[in-house]
């Protein structure tokens, strides 16, 4: 689906393209936001992914190329991304493993938790010296998920990644946990939604937040692996979908769009559906980007209102796939219900139809962690441990 170029009198019009089929759920408000972004000075091309939906001031699920760097197009969660870690367990019984997940709202403290084995994945200094929130997953759509590899669509590619059907993996979706917010706030307090007056200075801080987010995903995976009795592993996929990069002399802003230039990307579904590992091969028309997930089709307020009328908390803690959801925040359970999101199969179908990506394998959720459920034995144990330490 293509949209007419944005009209500007003194500059060549920026183009807007949305890579979705006519039957896909794309809100007009999201396309309007793409047009508004295209009208910004210096904008060259806006590419909307099939998971496109409205955001606060800028569309989510979009890659935006410009000769000018706009921090607000990246947003506050700089470095947010999804990583996939192989995991070896003898048995995977969702109910038992769900009770063993650690409290990932409780940050690791370098002094208090100096003996935590998860620190072994940290090599060198913490980026930007940012010690707050280390090892925490965050709220919103962030999660840590134990999943198994389902259907392998491209066996040769999956084999190169070391994956076979039935293998277990940890999928970690998290960002820079406050560091990116500090960076954006420092800019907006002086310049609002305007461009970065010193792109190099912004990029230096931005790049530190991207490295921090990647390191934190490794910490999260290590914490969960140790709690489940497994050895931590290096990620086979780790792609950031909130960032800006310099490419071909332009600033390529990605807001909820994953790098699609020959990368392996995990396109997240929902806690009650499959996710898809894909080989991305998007070209310049799509700003070298692919979708990062299913994309919301309901606002959080709508999902909360409709969900409470349709589901119980107990129903939302067990998915139709038989997986278990660990989430002590009842409101978040409804806001993040699978029905609040678009169909992941449609998103993947659009990526394939537009020749942006090739499916490699599916992942099937077993345990999806959102927030600690302190009613569980594991939650109570971890909470007591945190209070008991100096």
GROMACS .gro file of C-alpha atoms in nm:
model
  390
    1UNK     CA    1   0.000   0.000   0.000
    2UNK     CA    2   0.147   0.337  -0.097
    3UNK     CA    3   0.049   0.685   0.010
    4UNK     CA    4   0.081   0.999  -0.200
    5UNK     CA    5   0.399   1.197  -0.138
    6UNK     CA    6   0.384   1.469   0.122
    7UNK     CA    7   0.348   1.813  -0.040
    8UNK     CA    8   0.598   2.085   0.050
    9UNK     CA    9   0.646   2.401  -0.149
   10UNK     CA   10   1.019   2.469  -0.124
   11UNK     CA   11   1.167   2.119  -0.092
   12UNK     CA   12   1.130   1.794  -0.284
   13UNK     CA   13   0.845   1.597  -0.127
   14UNK     CA   14   0.933   1.317   0.110
   15UNK     CA   15   0.776   0.986   0.013
   16UNK     CA   16   0.563   0.766   0.236
   17UNK     CA   17   0.515   0.394   0.179
   18UNK     CA   18   0.332   0.145   0.398
   19UNK     CA   19   0.424  -0.219   0.345
   20UNK     CA   20   0.094  -0.382   0.424
   21UNK     CA   21  -0.180  -0.552   0.226
   22UNK     CA   22  -0.526  -0.396   0.185
   23UNK     CA   23  -0.666  -0.644   0.436
   24UNK     CA   24  -0.418  -0.551   0.709
   25UNK     CA   25  -0.523  -0.353   1.015
   26UNK     CA   26  -0.361  -0.012   0.960
   27UNK     CA   27  -0.524   0.281   1.139
   28UNK     CA   28  -0.563   0.602   0.944
   29UNK     CA   29  -0.417   0.789   1.242
   30UNK     CA   30  -0.091   0.599   1.198
   31UNK     CA   31  -0.073   0.684   0.828
   32UNK     CA   32  -0.150   1.047   0.916
   33UNK     CA   33   0.144   1.045   1.155
   34UNK     CA   34   0.366   0.911   0.878
   35UNK     CA   35   0.258   1.202   0.658
   36UNK     CA   36   0.323   1.450   0.939
   37UNK     CA   37   0.674   1.311   0.985
   38UNK     CA   38   0.728   1.334   0.609
   39UNK     CA   39   0.659   1.707   0.631
   40UNK     CA   40   0.951   1.766   0.868
   41UNK     CA   41   1.244   1.962   0.723
   42UNK     CA   42   1.505   1.732   0.575
   43UNK     CA   43   1.283   1.423   0.566
   44UNK     CA   44   1.347   1.199   0.264
   45UNK     CA   45   1.141   0.881   0.302
   46UNK     CA   46   0.907   0.725   0.559
   47UNK     CA   47   0.850   0.348   0.548
   48UNK     CA   48   0.565   0.204   0.753
   49UNK     CA   49   0.587  -0.162   0.848
   50UNK     CA   50   0.285  -0.398   0.858
   51UNK     CA   51   0.273  -0.356   1.238
   52UNK     CA   52   0.234   0.023   1.201
   53UNK     CA   53   0.023   0.193   1.468
   54UNK     CA   54  -0.006   0.542   1.621
   55UNK     CA   55   0.242   0.654   1.884
   56UNK     CA   56   0.293   0.963   2.097
   57UNK     CA   57   0.396   1.220   1.838
   58UNK     CA   58   0.541   0.970   1.593
   59UNK     CA   59   0.428   0.641   1.440
   60UNK     CA   60   0.540   0.309   1.587
   61UNK     CA   61   0.646   0.050   1.334
   62UNK     CA   62   0.819   0.297   1.103
   63UNK     CA   63   1.165   0.365   0.962
   64UNK     CA   64   1.226   0.731   0.874
   65UNK     CA   65   1.521   0.858   0.667
   66UNK     CA   66   1.621   1.222   0.689
   67UNK     CA   67   1.914   1.457   0.642
   68UNK     CA   68   1.829   1.594   0.987
   69UNK     CA   69   1.851   1.399   1.315
   70UNK     CA   70   1.528   1.412   1.520
   71UNK     CA   71   1.563   1.251   1.867
   72UNK     CA   72   1.186   1.240   1.921
   73UNK     CA   73   1.152   1.000   1.626
   74UNK     CA   74   1.354   0.744   1.821
   75UNK     CA   75   1.173   0.819   2.145
   76UNK     CA   76   1.267   0.758   2.505
   77UNK     CA   77   1.339   0.384   2.504
   78UNK     CA   78   1.658   0.407   2.301
   79UNK     CA   79   1.811   0.064   2.258
   80UNK     CA   80   1.492  -0.135   2.300
   81UNK     CA   81   1.519  -0.464   2.116
   82UNK     CA   82   1.462  -0.838   2.114
   83UNK     CA   83   1.727  -1.105   2.174
   84UNK     CA   84   1.706  -1.484   2.150
   85UNK     CA   85   1.917  -1.713   2.371
   86UNK     CA   86   1.937  -2.093   2.337
   87UNK     CA   87   1.858  -2.276   2.660
   88UNK     CA   88   1.918  -2.637   2.761
   89UNK     CA   89   1.676  -2.789   3.012
   90UNK     CA   90   1.594  -3.152   3.078
   91UNK     CA   91   1.221  -3.094   3.113
   92UNK     CA   92   1.003  -2.796   3.036
   93UNK     CA   93   0.685  -2.806   3.244
   94UNK     CA   94   0.542  -2.452   3.219
   95UNK     CA   95   0.376  -2.443   3.561
   96UNK     CA   96   0.690  -2.555   3.744
   97UNK     CA   97   0.922  -2.327   3.551
   98UNK     CA   98   0.692  -2.026   3.591
   99UNK     CA   99   0.725  -2.055   3.969
  100UNK     CA  100   1.105  -2.044   3.939
  101UNK     CA  101   1.136  -1.719   3.746
  102UNK     CA  102   1.319  -1.455   3.952
  103UNK     CA  103   1.179  -1.112   4.034
  104UNK     CA  104   1.288  -0.913   3.729
  105UNK     CA  105   1.150  -0.591   3.875
  106UNK     CA  106   1.426  -0.607   4.135
  107UNK     CA  107   1.744  -0.452   3.996
  108UNK     CA  108   2.087  -0.605   4.044
  109UNK     CA  109   2.308  -0.389   4.262
  110UNK     CA  110   2.683  -0.419   4.198
  111UNK     CA  111   2.757  -0.418   4.570
  112UNK     CA  112   2.457  -0.584   4.730
  113UNK     CA  113   2.440  -0.853   4.459
  114UNK     CA  114   2.811  -0.885   4.390
  115UNK     CA  115   2.789  -1.264   4.422
  116UNK     CA  116   2.508  -1.303   4.167
  117UNK     CA  117   2.636  -1.535   3.891
  118UNK     CA  118   2.456  -1.331   3.623
  119UNK     CA  119   2.736  -1.072   3.641
  120UNK     CA  120   2.958  -1.316   3.452
  121UNK     CA  121   2.804  -1.198   3.123
  122UNK     CA  122   2.930  -0.843   3.183
  123UNK     CA  123   3.265  -0.769   3.022
  124UNK     CA  124   3.411  -0.425   3.085
  125UNK     CA  125   3.237  -0.114   3.210
  126UNK     CA  126   2.863  -0.059   3.223
  127UNK     CA  127   2.776   0.174   2.930
  128UNK     CA  128   2.735   0.537   3.041
  129UNK     CA  129   2.801   0.419   3.397
  130UNK     CA  130   2.424   0.372   3.426
  131UNK     CA  131   2.368   0.139   3.721
  132UNK     CA  132   1.994   0.192   3.772
  133UNK     CA  133   1.760  -0.084   3.658
  134UNK     CA  134   2.027  -0.340   3.570
  135UNK     CA  135   1.872  -0.680   3.515
  136UNK     CA  136   1.512  -0.553   3.509
  137UNK     CA  137   1.268  -0.605   3.224
  138UNK     CA  138   1.042  -0.299   3.252
  139UNK     CA  139   0.670  -0.256   3.193
  140UNK     CA  140   0.451  -0.207   2.887
  141UNK     CA  141   0.509  -0.463   2.613
  142UNK     CA  142   0.844  -0.579   2.751
  143UNK     CA  143   0.879  -0.943   2.849
  144UNK     CA  144   1.105  -1.243   2.902
  145UNK     CA  145   0.968  -1.560   2.750
  146UNK     CA  146   1.068  -1.923   2.767
  147UNK     CA  147   0.967  -2.074   2.433
  148UNK     CA  148   1.033  -2.377   2.221
  149UNK     CA  149   1.111  -2.385   1.853
  150UNK     CA  150   0.798  -2.494   1.668
  151UNK     CA  151   0.784  -2.530   1.292
  152UNK     CA  152   1.116  -2.497   1.113
  153UNK     CA  153   1.043  -2.340   0.775
  154UNK     CA  154   1.402  -2.299   0.651
  155UNK     CA  155   1.603  -2.594   0.791
  156UNK     CA  156   1.939  -2.486   0.647
  157UNK     CA  157   1.911  -2.138   0.794
  158UNK     CA  158   1.788  -2.270   1.129
  159UNK     CA  159   2.078  -2.516   1.135
  160UNK     CA  160   2.327  -2.232   1.087
  161UNK     CA  161   2.174  -2.072   1.398
  162UNK     CA  162   2.202  -2.402   1.583
  163UNK     CA  163   1.826  -2.449   1.609
  164UNK     CA  164   1.606  -2.756   1.567
  165UNK     CA  165   1.236  -2.811   1.626
  166UNK     CA  166   1.171  -2.865   1.995
  167UNK     CA  167   1.474  -2.667   2.116
  168UNK     CA  168   1.420  -2.422   2.399
  169UNK     CA  169   1.505  -2.054   2.381
  170UNK     CA  170   1.470  -1.744   2.597
  171UNK     CA  171   1.324  -1.444   2.416
  172UNK     CA  172   1.405  -1.114   2.587
  173UNK     CA  173   1.235  -0.786   2.491
  174UNK     CA  174   1.361  -0.488   2.686
  175UNK     CA  175   1.528  -0.150   2.645
  176UNK     CA  176   1.750   0.101   2.820
  177UNK     CA  177   1.547   0.124   3.144
  178UNK     CA  178   1.554   0.498   3.207
  179UNK     CA  179   1.883   0.586   3.036
  180UNK     CA  180   1.715   0.660   2.704
  181UNK     CA  181   1.449   0.863   2.881
  182UNK     CA  182   1.719   1.078   3.042
  183UNK     CA  183   1.879   1.137   2.702
  184UNK     CA  184   1.553   1.237   2.534
  185UNK     CA  185   1.448   1.459   2.826
  186UNK     CA  186   1.779   1.645   2.817
  187UNK     CA  187   1.714   1.721   2.450
  188UNK     CA  188   1.344   1.809   2.469
  189UNK     CA  189   1.389   2.044   2.766
  190UNK     CA  190   1.599   2.265   2.539
  191UNK     CA  191   1.480   2.186   2.187
  192UNK     CA  192   1.137   2.023   2.212
  193UNK     CA  193   1.064   1.809   1.908
  194UNK     CA  194   1.326   1.994   1.708
  195UNK     CA  195   1.642   1.844   1.560
  196UNK     CA  196   1.960   1.768   1.753
  197UNK     CA  197   2.181   2.079   1.731
  198UNK     CA  198   2.491   1.862   1.780
  199UNK     CA  199   2.420   1.523   1.614
  200UNK     CA  200   2.756   1.378   1.713
  201UNK     CA  201   2.698   1.453   2.081
  202UNK     CA  202   2.349   1.303   2.071
  203UNK     CA  203   2.474   0.994   1.887
  204UNK     CA  204   2.746   0.936   2.146
  205UNK     CA  205   2.486   0.925   2.426
  206UNK     CA  206   2.244   0.731   2.205
  207UNK     CA  207   2.503   0.465   2.120
  208UNK     CA  208   2.577   0.414   2.490
  209UNK     CA  209   2.205   0.352   2.553
  210UNK     CA  210   2.194   0.100   2.266
  211UNK     CA  211   2.489  -0.088   2.418
  212UNK     CA  212   2.327  -0.070   2.762
  213UNK     CA  213   2.004  -0.223   2.630
  214UNK     CA  214   2.190  -0.510   2.467
  215UNK     CA  215   2.391  -0.577   2.784
  216UNK     CA  216   2.076  -0.570   2.995
  217UNK     CA  217   1.911  -0.830   2.771
  218UNK     CA  218   2.210  -1.055   2.840
  219UNK     CA  219   2.179  -0.993   3.214
  220UNK     CA  220   1.807  -1.075   3.207
  221UNK     CA  221   1.868  -1.398   3.017
  222UNK     CA  222   2.146  -1.497   3.257
  223UNK     CA  223   1.928  -1.430   3.563
  224UNK     CA  224   1.649  -1.648   3.426
  225UNK     CA  225   1.882  -1.923   3.304
  226UNK     CA  226   2.043  -1.957   3.647
  227UNK     CA  227   1.701  -1.955   3.817
  228UNK     CA  228   1.584  -2.237   3.591
  229UNK     CA  229   1.898  -2.443   3.649
  230UNK     CA  230   2.055  -2.385   3.308
  231UNK     CA  231   2.379  -2.231   3.186
  232UNK     CA  232   2.357  -1.884   3.028
  233UNK     CA  233   2.441  -1.863   2.659
  234UNK     CA  234   2.526  -1.591   2.410
  235UNK     CA  235   2.237  -1.461   2.198
  236UNK     CA  236   2.193  -1.597   1.846
  237UNK     CA  237   1.974  -1.294   1.765
  238UNK     CA  238   1.990  -0.947   1.921
  239UNK     CA  239   1.838  -0.665   1.717
  240UNK     CA  240   1.749  -0.321   1.845
  241UNK     CA  241   1.432  -0.163   1.702
  242UNK     CA  242   1.446   0.185   1.863
  243UNK     CA  243   1.753   0.365   1.733
  244UNK     CA  244   1.900   0.594   1.470
  245UNK     CA  245   2.190   0.504   1.244
  246UNK     CA  246   2.388   0.698   0.987
  247UNK     CA  247   2.338   0.531   0.651
  248UNK     CA  248   2.423   0.658   0.304
  249UNK     CA  249   2.478   1.007   0.440
  250UNK     CA  250   2.135   1.020   0.605
  251UNK     CA  251   1.994   0.960   0.952
  252UNK     CA  252   1.779   0.648   0.952
  253UNK     CA  253   1.543   0.663   1.251
  254UNK     CA  254   1.375   0.340   1.357
  255UNK     CA  255   1.081   0.350   1.596
  256UNK     CA  256   0.952  -0.003   1.648
  257UNK     CA  257   1.122  -0.124   1.330
  258UNK     CA  258   1.403  -0.377   1.322
  259UNK     CA  259   1.708  -0.362   1.096
  260UNK     CA  260   1.625  -0.561   0.787
  261UNK     CA  261   1.948  -0.561   0.589
  262UNK     CA  262   2.058  -0.923   0.608
  263UNK     CA  263   1.987  -0.965   0.978
  264UNK     CA  264   1.806  -1.240   1.166
  265UNK     CA  265   1.511  -1.088   1.352
  266UNK     CA  266   1.260  -1.225   1.600
  267UNK     CA  267   0.924  -1.070   1.511
  268UNK     CA  268   0.728  -1.102   1.834
  269UNK     CA  269   0.368  -1.217   1.837
  270UNK     CA  270   0.183  -1.208   2.167
  271UNK     CA  271   0.198  -1.414   2.484
  272UNK     CA  272  -0.085  -1.626   2.339
  273UNK     CA  273   0.043  -1.669   1.983
  274UNK     CA  274   0.349  -1.779   1.792
  275UNK     CA  275   0.643  -1.552   1.720
  276UNK     CA  276   0.851  -1.576   1.404
  277UNK     CA  277   1.225  -1.585   1.353
  278UNK     CA  278   1.287  -1.440   1.007
  279UNK     CA  279   1.579  -1.373   0.777
  280UNK     CA  280   1.537  -1.008   0.683
  281UNK     CA  281   1.640  -0.877   0.342
  282UNK     CA  282   1.462  -0.542   0.311
  283UNK     CA  283   1.595  -0.289   0.063
  284UNK     CA  284   1.599   0.091   0.040
  285UNK     CA  285   1.226   0.120  -0.041
  286UNK     CA  286   1.154  -0.011   0.310
  287UNK     CA  287   1.444   0.187   0.457
  288UNK     CA  288   1.624  -0.146   0.511
  289UNK     CA  289   1.379  -0.235   0.789
  290UNK     CA  290   1.120  -0.494   0.891
  291UNK     CA  291   0.842  -0.521   1.150
  292UNK     CA  292   0.938  -0.580   1.511
  293UNK     CA  293   0.617  -0.744   1.629
  294UNK     CA  294   0.244  -0.784   1.587
  295UNK     CA  295   0.169  -0.417   1.660
  296UNK     CA  296  -0.118  -0.291   1.873
  297UNK     CA  297  -0.467  -0.261   1.730
  298UNK     CA  298  -0.622  -0.135   2.055
  299UNK     CA  299  -0.513   0.144   2.284
  300UNK     CA  300  -0.431   0.038   2.638
  301UNK     CA  301  -0.751   0.201   2.763
  302UNK     CA  302  -0.962   0.011   2.509
  303UNK     CA  303  -0.786  -0.317   2.580
  304UNK     CA  304  -0.846  -0.271   2.953
  305UNK     CA  305  -1.213  -0.186   2.909
  306UNK     CA  306  -1.290  -0.462   2.658
  307UNK     CA  307  -1.075  -0.719   2.831
  308UNK     CA  308  -1.245  -0.676   3.167
  309UNK     CA  309  -1.580  -0.730   2.999
  310UNK     CA  310  -1.464  -1.043   2.819
  311UNK     CA  311  -1.199  -1.218   3.029
  312UNK     CA  312  -1.113  -1.305   3.386
  313UNK     CA  313  -0.765  -1.269   3.532
  314UNK     CA  314  -0.738  -1.647   3.555
  315UNK     CA  315  -0.819  -1.685   3.185
  316UNK     CA  316  -0.546  -1.440   3.089
  317UNK     CA  317  -0.284  -1.621   3.294
  318UNK     CA  318  -0.325  -1.935   3.084
  319UNK     CA  319  -0.318  -1.900   2.706
  320UNK     CA  320  -0.492  -2.117   2.445
  321UNK     CA  321  -0.147  -2.256   2.360
  322UNK     CA  322  -0.118  -2.394   2.714
  323UNK     CA  323   0.149  -2.146   2.816
  324UNK     CA  324   0.161  -1.967   3.151
  325UNK     CA  325   0.174  -1.589   3.200
  326UNK     CA  326   0.359  -1.455   3.505
  327UNK     CA  327   0.215  -1.111   3.576
  328UNK     CA  328   0.121  -0.972   3.915
  329UNK     CA  329  -0.009  -0.648   3.761
  330UNK     CA  330  -0.373  -0.718   3.679
  331UNK     CA  331  -0.420  -0.404   3.474
  332UNK     CA  332  -0.120  -0.494   3.261
  333UNK     CA  333  -0.266  -0.840   3.202
  334UNK     CA  334  -0.564  -0.682   3.028
  335UNK     CA  335  -0.367  -0.409   2.850
  336UNK     CA  336  -0.133  -0.669   2.702
  337UNK     CA  337  -0.397  -0.929   2.617
  338UNK     CA  338  -0.336  -1.106   2.285
  339UNK     CA  339  -0.659  -0.958   2.147
  340UNK     CA  340  -0.509  -0.607   2.181
  341UNK     CA  341  -0.263  -0.690   1.903
  342UNK     CA  342  -0.281  -0.754   1.531
  343UNK     CA  343  -0.257  -1.105   1.390
  344UNK     CA  344   0.111  -1.197   1.371
  345UNK     CA  345   0.040  -1.424   1.074
  346UNK     CA  346  -0.086  -1.123   0.877
  347UNK     CA  347   0.223  -0.921   0.967
  348UNK     CA  348   0.455  -1.201   0.857
  349UNK     CA  349   0.250  -1.256   0.542
  350UNK     CA  350   0.291  -0.889   0.452
  351UNK     CA  351   0.668  -0.905   0.506
  352UNK     CA  352   0.686  -1.206   0.275
  353UNK     CA  353   0.452  -1.056   0.014
  354UNK     CA  354   0.666  -0.742  -0.006
  355UNK     CA  355   0.988  -0.947  -0.017
  356UNK     CA  356   1.119  -0.797   0.306
  357UNK     CA  357   1.183  -1.120   0.500
  358UNK     CA  358   1.176  -1.499   0.483
  359UNK     CA  359   1.042  -1.704   0.777
  360UNK     CA  360   1.298  -1.937   0.936
  361UNK     CA  361   1.110  -2.087   1.233
  362UNK     CA  362   0.830  -2.024   1.479
  363UNK     CA  363   0.863  -2.000   1.855
  364UNK     CA  364   0.586  -2.128   2.082
  365UNK     CA  365   0.554  -1.964   2.426
  366UNK     CA  366   0.576  -2.180   2.737
  367UNK     CA  367   0.618  -1.915   3.008
  368UNK     CA  368   0.584  -1.541   2.945
  369UNK     CA  369   0.710  -1.319   3.226
  370UNK     CA  370   0.579  -0.963   3.254
  371UNK     CA  371   0.599  -0.867   3.624
  372UNK     CA  372   0.655  -1.073   3.939
  373UNK     CA  373   0.356  -1.247   4.088
  374UNK     CA  374   0.440  -1.221   4.456
  375UNK     CA  375   0.168  -1.473   4.532
  376UNK     CA  376   0.393  -1.748   4.394
  377UNK     CA  377   0.653  -1.924   4.602
  378UNK     CA  378   0.932  -1.793   4.379
  379UNK     CA  379   0.810  -1.436   4.403
  380UNK     CA  380   0.782  -1.448   4.781
  381UNK     CA  381   1.125  -1.611   4.810
  382UNK     CA  382   1.294  -1.354   4.589
  383UNK     CA  383   1.116  -1.067   4.764
  384UNK     CA  384   1.235  -1.187   5.105
  385UNK     CA  385   1.590  -1.226   4.974
  386UNK     CA  386   1.586  -0.869   4.845
  387UNK     CA  387   1.462  -0.725   5.175
  388UNK     CA  388   1.701  -0.932   5.382
  389UNK     CA  389   2.019  -0.808   5.219
  390UNK     CA  390   2.193  -0.496   5.343
   0.00000   0.00000   0.00000
